């Protein structure tokens, strides 16, 4: 059984004090059911880099996992503005988002760079959450699968078989991010199934069956249950709705199975 993962991507929101407050509120809600919830699901939050130390402290003793939003592929060096995988690991980060569409489109990160980042994260015994997704224009032209599978192929190219079961893929159609327009469960399932098939071609069926594929893009408490009803949707990467404890806790409590 693949445990669902509900991951909050806080983006460039919440400094250390606000991060502590949100984590405290989340814990007040979720910790009392931690034993039940942890049977079939995991929870992760990814604060901005500077809030990670405060978040790590606030999460002490909790089963909520700590994520980051990017990582450089080198351990150190002349890379102004970047943060390396060992720096994140030091604070207990276990998951790192790579190739988010905002990185790809606003900061022009290309497929190969994303792959190097993913490999560095995996190489430091953390889990890369590789984001893939087509723009609205690409979908309208019928290029969704081609774009997504190309991003997947490059993103995973440097990942060896020993690290492959640990990776997580997040399908995030760009047209659905922060727009209030969610992919329908059927649209998402179709792409998730194509991703799983491609994972099978690359790593074999056993690994493909173990890898979790999250959906992201305007996920809310109102649409989470119908998304989770699909066989290849293994959780969600949540932006806006993860900034409010009540909304995110409701998402975490999604109906499963
Ligand atoms: P959203 O963002 O939930 O605000 O659409 C999702 C994401 O970018 O990961």
Short mmCIF file of C-alpha atoms and ligand atoms in Angstrom, two decimals:
data_model
loop_
_atom_site.label_atom_id
_atom_site.label_comp_id
_atom_site.label_asym_id
_atom_site.label_seq_id
_atom_site.Cartn_x
_atom_site.Cartn_y
_atom_site.Cartn_z
CA UNK A 1 0.00 0.00 0.00
CA UNK A 2 1.23 3.46 -0.88
CA UNK A 3 0.73 5.84 2.02
CA UNK A 4 -0.86 9.07 0.89
CA UNK A 5 1.21 12.20 1.31
CA UNK A 6 -0.35 15.58 1.97
CA UNK A 7 2.32 18.20 1.46
CA UNK A 8 2.04 21.93 2.06
CA UNK A 9 4.13 24.15 -0.18
CA UNK A 10 4.24 27.46 1.63
CA UNK A 11 6.13 29.17 -1.18
CA UNK A 12 7.46 32.63 -0.19
CA UNK A 13 5.05 32.95 2.72
CA UNK A 14 5.44 32.83 6.51
CA UNK A 15 8.54 33.98 8.35
CA UNK A 16 9.85 32.09 11.41
CA UNK A 17 7.24 33.43 13.85
CA UNK A 18 4.30 32.80 11.53
CA UNK A 19 5.70 29.38 10.67
CA UNK A 20 5.81 28.45 14.35
CA UNK A 21 2.24 29.64 14.78
CA UNK A 22 0.91 27.67 11.83
CA UNK A 23 2.72 24.52 12.94
CA UNK A 24 1.37 24.90 16.47
CA UNK A 25 -2.17 25.23 15.12
CA UNK A 26 -1.71 22.24 12.81
CA UNK A 27 -0.33 20.13 15.62
CA UNK A 28 -3.20 21.12 17.91
CA UNK A 29 -5.53 19.75 15.27
CA UNK A 30 -3.64 16.73 13.91
CA UNK A 31 -1.48 15.39 16.75
CA UNK A 32 -4.43 13.97 18.69
CA UNK A 33 -5.24 11.68 15.74
CA UNK A 34 -1.63 11.06 14.79
CA UNK A 35 -1.74 7.31 15.40
CA UNK A 36 -4.84 6.80 13.24
CA UNK A 37 -3.77 9.17 10.50
CA UNK A 38 -0.29 7.72 10.25
CA UNK A 39 -1.69 4.31 9.31
CA UNK A 40 -2.34 5.38 5.75
CA UNK A 41 -1.02 8.91 5.32
CA UNK A 42 1.87 11.25 5.89
CA UNK A 43 1.94 15.02 6.27
CA UNK A 44 4.71 17.36 5.20
CA UNK A 45 5.20 21.12 5.24
CA UNK A 46 7.76 23.03 3.17
CA UNK A 47 8.46 26.48 4.64
CA UNK A 48 10.77 29.05 3.02
CA UNK A 49 14.46 28.38 3.74
CA UNK A 50 14.82 30.99 6.49
CA UNK A 51 11.87 29.58 8.40
CA UNK A 52 13.21 26.02 8.34
CA UNK A 53 15.16 26.19 11.64
CA UNK A 54 12.10 27.58 13.49
CA UNK A 55 9.85 25.04 11.80
CA UNK A 56 12.20 22.20 12.75
CA UNK A 57 11.99 23.25 16.40
CA UNK A 58 8.22 23.61 16.28
CA UNK A 59 7.90 20.14 14.74
CA UNK A 60 9.98 18.37 17.39
CA UNK A 61 8.16 15.24 18.54
CA UNK A 62 5.59 15.48 15.76
CA UNK A 63 5.13 13.05 12.89
CA UNK A 64 4.72 15.96 10.47
CA UNK A 65 7.63 15.88 8.04
CA UNK A 66 9.79 18.85 7.17
CA UNK A 67 10.35 19.77 3.53
CA UNK A 68 12.19 22.44 1.57
CA UNK A 69 11.30 24.12 -1.70
CA UNK A 70 14.54 23.66 -3.64
CA UNK A 71 18.18 22.59 -3.26
CA UNK A 72 21.35 23.13 -5.24
CA UNK A 73 23.17 20.15 -6.74
CA UNK A 74 26.59 21.00 -5.33
CA UNK A 75 27.40 20.73 -1.63
CA UNK A 76 29.05 24.14 -1.53
CA UNK A 77 30.71 26.70 -3.72
CA UNK A 78 30.22 29.92 -5.65
CA UNK A 79 26.46 29.71 -6.23
CA UNK A 80 25.09 32.99 -4.92
CA UNK A 81 21.57 32.72 -3.58
CA UNK A 82 21.48 28.93 -3.45
CA UNK A 83 21.17 26.43 -0.58
CA UNK A 84 22.68 22.96 -0.64
CA UNK A 85 21.22 19.57 0.25
CA UNK A 86 23.49 18.97 3.30
CA UNK A 87 22.50 22.39 4.70
CA UNK A 88 18.87 21.32 4.58
CA UNK A 89 19.52 17.88 5.97
CA UNK A 90 21.24 19.45 8.94
CA UNK A 91 17.86 20.84 10.06
CA UNK A 92 16.05 17.56 9.61
CA UNK A 93 14.60 18.22 6.18
CA UNK A 94 13.47 14.91 4.65
CA UNK A 95 11.76 16.04 1.43
CA UNK A 96 12.78 18.64 -1.14
CA UNK A 97 10.53 19.98 -3.89
CA UNK A 98 12.39 20.34 -7.19
CA UNK A 99 11.26 21.66 -10.55
CA UNK A 100 8.19 23.47 -9.25
CA UNK A 101 6.53 25.30 -12.12
CA UNK A 102 7.33 28.64 -10.49
CA UNK A 103 11.03 27.66 -10.59
CA UNK A 104 10.69 26.51 -14.19
CA UNK A 105 8.69 29.45 -15.51
CA UNK A 106 9.66 32.46 -13.37
CA UNK A 107 13.28 31.47 -12.74
CA UNK A 108 13.86 29.64 -16.02
CA UNK A 109 15.06 26.39 -14.49
CA UNK A 110 15.42 23.84 -17.23
CA UNK A 111 14.81 20.10 -17.27
CA UNK A 112 18.47 19.16 -16.90
CA UNK A 113 19.07 21.48 -13.97
CA UNK A 114 15.98 20.07 -12.26
CA UNK A 115 17.35 16.56 -12.75
CA UNK A 116 20.67 17.51 -11.16
CA UNK A 117 18.87 19.00 -8.18
CA UNK A 118 16.72 15.89 -7.79
CA UNK A 119 19.77 13.61 -7.92
CA UNK A 120 21.61 15.68 -5.30
CA UNK A 121 18.62 15.51 -2.96
CA UNK A 122 18.35 11.74 -3.39
CA UNK A 123 22.11 11.37 -3.04
CA UNK A 124 21.88 13.01 0.38
CA UNK A 125 19.27 10.49 1.52
CA UNK A 126 16.34 12.87 1.22
CA UNK A 127 13.27 12.49 -0.98
CA UNK A 128 13.02 14.65 -4.08
CA UNK A 129 9.46 15.72 -4.91
CA UNK A 130 9.81 16.20 -8.65
CA UNK A 131 7.15 18.52 -10.06
CA UNK A 132 5.98 18.19 -13.64
CA UNK A 133 3.10 19.79 -15.49
CA UNK A 134 1.94 21.35 -18.72
CA UNK A 135 0.85 24.93 -19.37
CA UNK A 136 -2.70 25.69 -20.48
CA UNK A 137 -1.45 26.28 -24.00
CA UNK A 138 0.36 22.94 -24.10
CA UNK A 139 -2.82 21.20 -22.93
CA UNK A 140 -4.95 23.00 -25.51
CA UNK A 141 -2.58 21.83 -28.24
CA UNK A 142 -2.79 18.23 -27.05
CA UNK A 143 0.80 18.11 -25.76
CA UNK A 144 0.12 17.30 -22.12
CA UNK A 145 1.52 13.78 -21.98
CA UNK A 146 4.52 14.62 -24.13
CA UNK A 147 5.50 17.60 -21.94
CA UNK A 148 4.95 15.79 -18.66
CA UNK A 149 6.86 12.69 -19.71
CA UNK A 150 9.76 14.78 -21.05
CA UNK A 151 10.03 16.60 -17.72
CA UNK A 152 9.82 13.27 -15.94
CA UNK A 153 12.51 11.69 -18.09
CA UNK A 154 14.97 14.56 -17.62
CA UNK A 155 14.11 14.97 -13.97
CA UNK A 156 14.86 11.33 -13.27
CA UNK A 157 17.75 10.88 -15.69
CA UNK A 158 20.51 11.13 -13.09
CA UNK A 159 18.62 9.09 -10.45
CA UNK A 160 20.03 5.61 -9.99
CA UNK A 161 17.93 2.50 -9.30
CA UNK A 162 19.01 2.48 -5.64
CA UNK A 163 17.33 5.88 -5.08
CA UNK A 164 14.34 5.35 -7.35
CA UNK A 165 11.80 3.88 -4.87
CA UNK A 166 12.23 6.95 -2.67
CA UNK A 167 11.31 9.58 -5.23
CA UNK A 168 7.95 11.29 -5.33
CA UNK A 169 6.43 12.85 -8.43
CA UNK A 170 3.97 15.74 -8.26
CA UNK A 171 1.76 16.37 -11.27
CA UNK A 172 0.90 20.05 -11.20
CA UNK A 173 -0.77 21.42 -14.31
CA UNK A 174 0.49 25.01 -14.54
CA UNK A 175 -2.97 26.28 -15.48
CA UNK A 176 -4.34 24.92 -12.21
CA UNK A 177 -1.78 26.43 -9.84
CA UNK A 178 -3.15 29.30 -7.78
CA UNK A 179 -5.99 29.81 -10.25
CA UNK A 180 -8.87 28.07 -8.51
CA UNK A 181 -9.15 25.85 -11.61
CA UNK A 182 -8.46 22.27 -10.56
CA UNK A 183 -7.91 19.47 -13.02
CA UNK A 184 -10.86 17.11 -12.85
CA UNK A 185 -10.10 13.84 -11.06
CA UNK A 186 -10.36 12.13 -14.46
CA UNK A 187 -7.88 14.51 -16.11
CA UNK A 188 -5.44 14.06 -13.25
CA UNK A 189 -5.84 10.27 -13.16
CA UNK A 190 -5.10 10.04 -16.87
CA UNK A 191 -1.78 11.87 -16.48
CA UNK A 192 -0.90 10.01 -13.27
CA UNK A 193 -1.42 6.69 -15.03
CA UNK A 194 0.87 7.80 -17.87
CA UNK A 195 3.51 8.84 -15.33
CA UNK A 196 3.28 5.48 -13.57
CA UNK A 197 3.63 3.64 -16.83
CA UNK A 198 6.73 5.68 -17.72
CA UNK A 199 8.17 4.95 -14.27
CA UNK A 200 7.63 1.26 -14.97
CA UNK A 201 9.49 1.49 -18.26
CA UNK A 202 12.38 3.21 -16.54
CA UNK A 203 12.65 1.43 -13.18
CA UNK A 204 10.46 -1.66 -13.45
CA UNK A 205 6.94 -2.38 -12.23
CA UNK A 206 7.77 -2.91 -8.59
CA UNK A 207 9.32 0.52 -8.23
CA UNK A 208 6.58 2.15 -10.31
CA UNK A 209 3.98 0.66 -7.97
CA UNK A 210 5.83 2.00 -4.94
CA UNK A 211 6.42 5.59 -6.11
CA UNK A 212 3.87 8.11 -4.97
CA UNK A 213 2.40 10.52 -7.49
CA UNK A 214 0.82 13.62 -5.94
CA UNK A 215 -1.62 15.99 -7.59
CA UNK A 216 -1.18 19.76 -7.15
CA UNK A 217 -3.07 22.79 -8.40
CA UNK A 218 -5.85 24.53 -6.48
CA UNK A 219 -6.41 21.62 -4.13
CA UNK A 220 -8.94 22.51 -1.43
CA UNK A 221 -10.99 20.84 1.27
CA UNK A 222 -13.84 20.74 -1.26
CA UNK A 223 -12.11 18.85 -4.05
CA UNK A 224 -9.64 16.65 -2.16
CA UNK A 225 -11.98 13.68 -1.61
CA UNK A 226 -12.85 13.24 -5.28
CA UNK A 227 -9.17 13.48 -6.27
CA UNK A 228 -8.15 10.89 -3.68
CA UNK A 229 -10.77 8.48 -5.02
CA UNK A 230 -8.60 7.91 -8.11
CA UNK A 231 -6.28 4.90 -8.03
CA UNK A 232 -3.08 6.64 -9.10
CA UNK A 233 -3.46 9.83 -7.05
CA UNK A 234 -1.38 9.26 -3.93
CA UNK A 235 -1.76 12.57 -2.19
CA UNK A 236 -1.58 16.28 -2.85
CA UNK A 237 0.88 19.14 -3.05
CA UNK A 238 -1.06 22.07 -1.69
CA UNK A 239 -0.15 25.74 -2.01
CA UNK A 240 -2.69 28.37 -0.94
CA UNK A 241 -4.84 26.07 1.19
CA UNK A 242 -1.81 24.90 3.18
CA UNK A 243 -1.36 28.36 4.70
CA UNK A 244 -4.42 27.93 6.92
CA UNK A 245 -4.36 25.27 9.61
CA UNK A 246 -8.07 24.43 9.41
CA UNK A 247 -8.11 24.14 5.63
CA UNK A 248 -4.93 22.05 5.48
CA UNK A 249 -5.99 19.79 8.36
CA UNK A 250 -9.24 19.10 6.54
CA UNK A 251 -7.27 18.17 3.41
CA UNK A 252 -5.07 15.86 5.48
CA UNK A 253 -8.22 14.16 6.74
CA UNK A 254 -9.35 13.39 3.19
CA UNK A 255 -11.44 10.31 2.63
CA UNK A 256 -9.17 7.54 1.44
CA UNK A 257 -9.94 4.25 -0.21
P1 LIG B 1 -2.03 26.02 -5.18
O1 LIG B 1 -0.46 25.72 -5.43
O2 LIG B 1 -2.55 24.92 -4.30
O3 LIG B 1 -2.05 27.36 -4.52
O4 LIG B 1 -2.68 26.02 -6.54
C1 LIG B 1 0.00 24.41 -5.60
C2 LIG B 1 1.49 24.41 -5.84
O5 LIG B 1 1.98 25.32 -6.52
O6 LIG B 1 2.20 23.51 -5.36
#
